[in-house]
mmCIF file of C-alpha atoms in Angstrom:
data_model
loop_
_atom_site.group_PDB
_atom_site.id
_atom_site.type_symbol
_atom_site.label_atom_id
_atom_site.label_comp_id
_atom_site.label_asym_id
_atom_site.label_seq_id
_atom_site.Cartn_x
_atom_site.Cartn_y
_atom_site.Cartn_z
ATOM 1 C CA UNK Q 28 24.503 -22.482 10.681
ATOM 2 C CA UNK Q 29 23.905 -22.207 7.117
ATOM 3 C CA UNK Q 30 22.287 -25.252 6.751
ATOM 4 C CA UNK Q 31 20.174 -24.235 9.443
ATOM 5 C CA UNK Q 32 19.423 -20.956 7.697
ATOM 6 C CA UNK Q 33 19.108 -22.001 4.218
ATOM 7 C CA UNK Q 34 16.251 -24.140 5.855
ATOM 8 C CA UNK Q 35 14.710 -21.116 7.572
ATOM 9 C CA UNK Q 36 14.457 -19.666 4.367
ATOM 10 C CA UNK Q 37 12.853 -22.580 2.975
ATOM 11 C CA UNK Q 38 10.317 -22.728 5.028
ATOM 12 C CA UNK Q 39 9.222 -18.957 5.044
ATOM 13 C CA UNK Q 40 9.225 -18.909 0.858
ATOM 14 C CA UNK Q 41 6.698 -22.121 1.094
ATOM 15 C CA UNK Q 42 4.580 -20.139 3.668
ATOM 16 C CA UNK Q 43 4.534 -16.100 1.500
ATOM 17 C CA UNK Q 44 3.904 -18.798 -1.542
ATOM 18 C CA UNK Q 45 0.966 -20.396 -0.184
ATOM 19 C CA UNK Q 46 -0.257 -17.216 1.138
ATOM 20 C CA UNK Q 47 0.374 -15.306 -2.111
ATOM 21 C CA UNK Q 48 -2.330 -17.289 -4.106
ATOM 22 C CA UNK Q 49 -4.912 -16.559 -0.837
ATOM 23 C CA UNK Q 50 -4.289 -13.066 -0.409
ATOM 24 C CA UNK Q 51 -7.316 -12.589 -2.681
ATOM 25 C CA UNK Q 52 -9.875 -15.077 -1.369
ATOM 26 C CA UNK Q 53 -12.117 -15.628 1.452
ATOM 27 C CA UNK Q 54 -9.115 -16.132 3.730
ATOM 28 C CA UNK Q 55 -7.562 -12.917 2.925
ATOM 29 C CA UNK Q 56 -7.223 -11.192 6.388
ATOM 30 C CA UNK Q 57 -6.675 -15.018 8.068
ATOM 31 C CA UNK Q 58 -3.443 -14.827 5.868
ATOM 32 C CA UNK Q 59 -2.191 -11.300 5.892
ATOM 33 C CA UNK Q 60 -2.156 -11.660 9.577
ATOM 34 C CA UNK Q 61 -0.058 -15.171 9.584
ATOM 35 C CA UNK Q 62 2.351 -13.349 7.281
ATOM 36 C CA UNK Q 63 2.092 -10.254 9.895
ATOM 37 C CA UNK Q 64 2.492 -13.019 12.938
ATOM 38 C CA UNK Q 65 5.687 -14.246 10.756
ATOM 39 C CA UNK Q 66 7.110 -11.302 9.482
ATOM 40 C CA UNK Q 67 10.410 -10.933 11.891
ATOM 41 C CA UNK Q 68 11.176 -14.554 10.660
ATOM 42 C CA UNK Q 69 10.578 -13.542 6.715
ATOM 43 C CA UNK Q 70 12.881 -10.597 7.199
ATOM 44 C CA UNK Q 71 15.661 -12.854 8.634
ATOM 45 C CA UNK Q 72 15.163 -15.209 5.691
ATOM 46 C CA UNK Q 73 15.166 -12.407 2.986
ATOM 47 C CA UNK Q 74 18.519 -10.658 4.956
ATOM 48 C CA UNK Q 75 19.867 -14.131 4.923
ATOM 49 C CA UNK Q 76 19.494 -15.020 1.431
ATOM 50 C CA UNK Q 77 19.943 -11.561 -0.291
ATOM 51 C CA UNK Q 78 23.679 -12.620 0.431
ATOM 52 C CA UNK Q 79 23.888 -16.065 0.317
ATOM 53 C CA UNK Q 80 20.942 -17.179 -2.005
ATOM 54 C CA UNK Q 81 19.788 -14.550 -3.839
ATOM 55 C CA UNK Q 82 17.467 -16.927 -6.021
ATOM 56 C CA UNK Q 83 15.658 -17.529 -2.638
ATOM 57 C CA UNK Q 84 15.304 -13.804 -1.525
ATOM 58 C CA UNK Q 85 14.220 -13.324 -5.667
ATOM 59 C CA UNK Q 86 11.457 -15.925 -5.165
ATOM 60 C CA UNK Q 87 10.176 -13.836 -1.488
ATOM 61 C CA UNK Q 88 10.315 -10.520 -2.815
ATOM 62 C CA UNK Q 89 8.237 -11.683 -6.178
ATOM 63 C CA UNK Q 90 5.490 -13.538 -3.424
ATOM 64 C CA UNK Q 91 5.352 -10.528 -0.486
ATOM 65 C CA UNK Q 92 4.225 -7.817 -2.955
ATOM 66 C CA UNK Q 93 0.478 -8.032 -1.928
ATOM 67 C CA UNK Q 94 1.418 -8.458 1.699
ATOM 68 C CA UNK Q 95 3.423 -5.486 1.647
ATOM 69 C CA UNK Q 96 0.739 -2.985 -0.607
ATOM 70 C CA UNK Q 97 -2.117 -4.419 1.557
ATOM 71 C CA UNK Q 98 -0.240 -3.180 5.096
ATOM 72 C CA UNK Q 99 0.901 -0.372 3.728
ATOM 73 C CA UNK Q 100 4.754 -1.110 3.441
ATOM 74 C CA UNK Q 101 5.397 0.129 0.413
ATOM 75 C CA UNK Q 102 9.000 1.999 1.409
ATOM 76 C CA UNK Q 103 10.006 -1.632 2.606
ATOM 77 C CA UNK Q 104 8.855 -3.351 -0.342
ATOM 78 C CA UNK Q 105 10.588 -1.137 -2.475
ATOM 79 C CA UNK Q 106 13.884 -1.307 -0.757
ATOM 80 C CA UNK Q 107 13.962 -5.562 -0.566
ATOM 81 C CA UNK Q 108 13.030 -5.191 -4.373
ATOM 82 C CA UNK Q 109 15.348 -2.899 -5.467
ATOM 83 C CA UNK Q 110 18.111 -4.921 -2.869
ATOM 84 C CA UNK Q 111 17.355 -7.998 -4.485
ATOM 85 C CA UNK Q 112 17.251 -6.219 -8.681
ATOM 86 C CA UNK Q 113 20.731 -4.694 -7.568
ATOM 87 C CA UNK Q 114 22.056 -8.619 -6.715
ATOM 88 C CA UNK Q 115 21.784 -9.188 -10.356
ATOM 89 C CA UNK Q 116 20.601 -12.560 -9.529
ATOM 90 C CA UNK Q 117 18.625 -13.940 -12.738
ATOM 91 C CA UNK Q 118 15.291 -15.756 -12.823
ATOM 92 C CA UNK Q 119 12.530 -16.556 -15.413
ATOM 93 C CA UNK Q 120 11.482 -14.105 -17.150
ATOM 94 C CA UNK Q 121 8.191 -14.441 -15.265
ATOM 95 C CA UNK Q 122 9.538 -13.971 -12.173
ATOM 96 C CA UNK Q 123 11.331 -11.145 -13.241
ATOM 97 C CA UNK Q 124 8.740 -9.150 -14.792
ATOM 98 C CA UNK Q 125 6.603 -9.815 -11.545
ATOM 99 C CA UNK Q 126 9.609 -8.235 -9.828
ATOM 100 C CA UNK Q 127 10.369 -5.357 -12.149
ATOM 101 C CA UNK Q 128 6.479 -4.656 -11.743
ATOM 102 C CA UNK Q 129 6.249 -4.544 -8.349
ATOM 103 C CA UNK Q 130 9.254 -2.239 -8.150
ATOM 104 C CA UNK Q 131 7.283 0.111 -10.553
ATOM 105 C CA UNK Q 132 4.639 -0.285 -8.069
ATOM 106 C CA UNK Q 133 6.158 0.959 -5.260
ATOM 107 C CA UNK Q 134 8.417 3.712 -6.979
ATOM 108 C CA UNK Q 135 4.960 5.427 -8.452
ATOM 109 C CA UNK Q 136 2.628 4.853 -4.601
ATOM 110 C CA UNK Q 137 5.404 4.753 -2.167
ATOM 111 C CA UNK Q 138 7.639 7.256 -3.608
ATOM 112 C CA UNK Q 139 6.583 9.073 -6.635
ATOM 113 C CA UNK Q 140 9.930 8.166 -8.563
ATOM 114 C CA UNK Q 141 7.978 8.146 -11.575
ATOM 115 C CA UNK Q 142 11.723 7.943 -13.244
ATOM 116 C CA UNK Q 143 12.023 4.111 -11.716
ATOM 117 C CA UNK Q 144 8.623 3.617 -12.058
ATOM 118 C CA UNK Q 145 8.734 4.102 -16.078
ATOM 119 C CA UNK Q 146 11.791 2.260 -16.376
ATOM 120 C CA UNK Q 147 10.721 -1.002 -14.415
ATOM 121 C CA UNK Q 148 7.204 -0.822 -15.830
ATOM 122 C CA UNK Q 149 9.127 -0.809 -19.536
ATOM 123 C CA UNK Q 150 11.751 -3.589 -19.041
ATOM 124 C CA UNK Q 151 8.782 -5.892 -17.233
ATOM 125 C CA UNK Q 152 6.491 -5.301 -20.305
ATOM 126 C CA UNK Q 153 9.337 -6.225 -22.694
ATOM 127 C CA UNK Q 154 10.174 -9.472 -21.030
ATOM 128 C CA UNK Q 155 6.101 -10.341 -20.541
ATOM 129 C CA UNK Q 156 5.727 -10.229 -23.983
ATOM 130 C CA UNK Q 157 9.091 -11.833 -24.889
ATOM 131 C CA UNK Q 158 7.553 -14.671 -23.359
ATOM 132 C CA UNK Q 159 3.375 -14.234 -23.747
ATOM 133 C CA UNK Q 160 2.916 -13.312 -19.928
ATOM 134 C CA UNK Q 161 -0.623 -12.071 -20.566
ATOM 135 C CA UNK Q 162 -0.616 -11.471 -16.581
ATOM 136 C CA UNK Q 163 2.783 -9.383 -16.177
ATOM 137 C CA UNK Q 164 2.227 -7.392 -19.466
ATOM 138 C CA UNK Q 165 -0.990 -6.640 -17.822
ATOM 139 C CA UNK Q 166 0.256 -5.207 -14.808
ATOM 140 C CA UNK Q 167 3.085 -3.218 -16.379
ATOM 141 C CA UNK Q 168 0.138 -1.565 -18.602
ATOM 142 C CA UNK Q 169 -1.168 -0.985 -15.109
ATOM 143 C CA UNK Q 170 2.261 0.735 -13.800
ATOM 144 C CA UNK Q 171 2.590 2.773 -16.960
ATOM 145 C CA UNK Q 172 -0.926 3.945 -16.861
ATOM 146 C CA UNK Q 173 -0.558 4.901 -13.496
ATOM 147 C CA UNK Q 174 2.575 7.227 -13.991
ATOM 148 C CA UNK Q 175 0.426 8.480 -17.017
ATOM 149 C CA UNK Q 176 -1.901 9.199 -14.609
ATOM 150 C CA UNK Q 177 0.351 10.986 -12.040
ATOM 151 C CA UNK Q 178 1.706 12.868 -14.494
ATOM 152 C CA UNK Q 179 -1.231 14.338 -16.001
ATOM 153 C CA UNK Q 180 -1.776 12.458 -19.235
ATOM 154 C CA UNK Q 181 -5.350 10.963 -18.288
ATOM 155 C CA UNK Q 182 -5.756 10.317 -22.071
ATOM 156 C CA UNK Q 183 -2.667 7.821 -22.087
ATOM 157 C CA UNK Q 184 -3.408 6.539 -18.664
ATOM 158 C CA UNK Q 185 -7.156 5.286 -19.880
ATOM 159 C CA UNK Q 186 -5.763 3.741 -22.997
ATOM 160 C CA UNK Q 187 -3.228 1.839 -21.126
ATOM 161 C CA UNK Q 188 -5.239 0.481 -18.602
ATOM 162 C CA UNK Q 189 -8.092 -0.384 -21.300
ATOM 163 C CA UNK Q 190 -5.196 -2.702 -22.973
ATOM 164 C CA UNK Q 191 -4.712 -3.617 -19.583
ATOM 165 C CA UNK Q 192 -8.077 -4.898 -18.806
ATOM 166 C CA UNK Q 193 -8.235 -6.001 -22.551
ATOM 167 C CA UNK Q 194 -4.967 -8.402 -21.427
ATOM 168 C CA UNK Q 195 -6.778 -9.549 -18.210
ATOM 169 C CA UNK Q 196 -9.997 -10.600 -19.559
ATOM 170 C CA UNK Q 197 -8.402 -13.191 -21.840
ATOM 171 C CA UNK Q 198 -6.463 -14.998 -19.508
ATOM 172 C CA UNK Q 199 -9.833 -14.832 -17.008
ATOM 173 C CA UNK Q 200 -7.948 -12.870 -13.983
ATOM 174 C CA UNK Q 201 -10.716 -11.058 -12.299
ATOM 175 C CA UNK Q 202 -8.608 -9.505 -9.896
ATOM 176 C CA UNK Q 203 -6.307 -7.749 -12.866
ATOM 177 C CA UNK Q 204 -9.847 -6.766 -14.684
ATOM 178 C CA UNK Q 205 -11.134 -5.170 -11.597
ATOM 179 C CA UNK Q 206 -7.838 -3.304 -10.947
ATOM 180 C CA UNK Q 207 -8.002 -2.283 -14.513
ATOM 181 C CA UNK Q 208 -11.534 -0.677 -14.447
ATOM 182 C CA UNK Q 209 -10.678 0.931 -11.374
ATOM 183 C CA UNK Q 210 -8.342 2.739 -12.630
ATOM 184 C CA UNK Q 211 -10.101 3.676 -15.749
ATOM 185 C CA UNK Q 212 -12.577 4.977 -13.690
#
């Protein structure tokens, strides 16, 4: 049976990983809805391996992120994040920070636990940098500029996400430069 599961799992990080890099193209809503059509099976695989291989439910979590903010389930995301940080399962640092981020994300939109959201935002920005993760430092900028934000330092929150987009721009991620204007704006 665990053979059987371990394969499960297999299968439904290859599909949120090939999904994750289309969930900003032209096939966008052809994706989010195989990932919707899937979802019962993804859950299985990330209840499976947040027990028995919590590398695997590491690598889900750090690919459903856009699939969960796009439909909305940010309380879910946050709770298979913060299930899978509390494993203590280690990755790349990469990986990591896109975790920590994420978890920032959905502590500041889903929940306004600006607490979290500081403290995830801070430990992903330190471990981008440790390793030059233009992207990841990027999006923590993001995180702390939104808590800035919510908290009514606008000043902080604009100079943040200009670093951001600063960040962005060099490594050519249009998505992270729009995100960053937008929330300059």
């Amino acid at each position: 049976a665990d053979a059987t599961r371990a394969r499960h799992a297999a299968v439904m990080l290859a599909l949120v990983e090939e999904a994750d890099a289309a969930l900003h193209g032209p096939q966008q809503l052809i994706w989010i809805e195989r990932l919707e059509t899937e979802y019962a099976n993804i859950r299985s695989a990330l209840g499976w391996s947040l027990t028995q291989e919590p590398e695997t439910a590491l690598g889900l979590v750090a690919t459903l992120h856009w699939f969960w903010f796009y439909r909305g389930y940010l309380t879910e995301g946050r709770d298979w994040t913060e299930r899978v940080l509390a494993t203590g399962v280690s990755a790349a640092p990469q990986v990591q920070a896109r975790v920590l981020n994420w978890s920032s994300i959905f502590a500041t939109w889903g929940q306004a636990d600006y607490a979290t959201a500081t403290a995830h935002a801070e430990e992903a920005l330190a471990l981008a940098r440790s390793v030059d993760d233009r992207s990841s430092e990027g999006w923590a900028l993001l995180n702390l500029s939104a808590v800035a934000r919510h908290l009514g330092n606008p000043s902080r929150a604009v100079a943040l996400s200009a670093e951001a987009e600063t960040k962005f721009r060099g490594i050519g991620d249009r998505h992270g430069v729009a995100a960053a204007l937008f929330d300059q704006a």
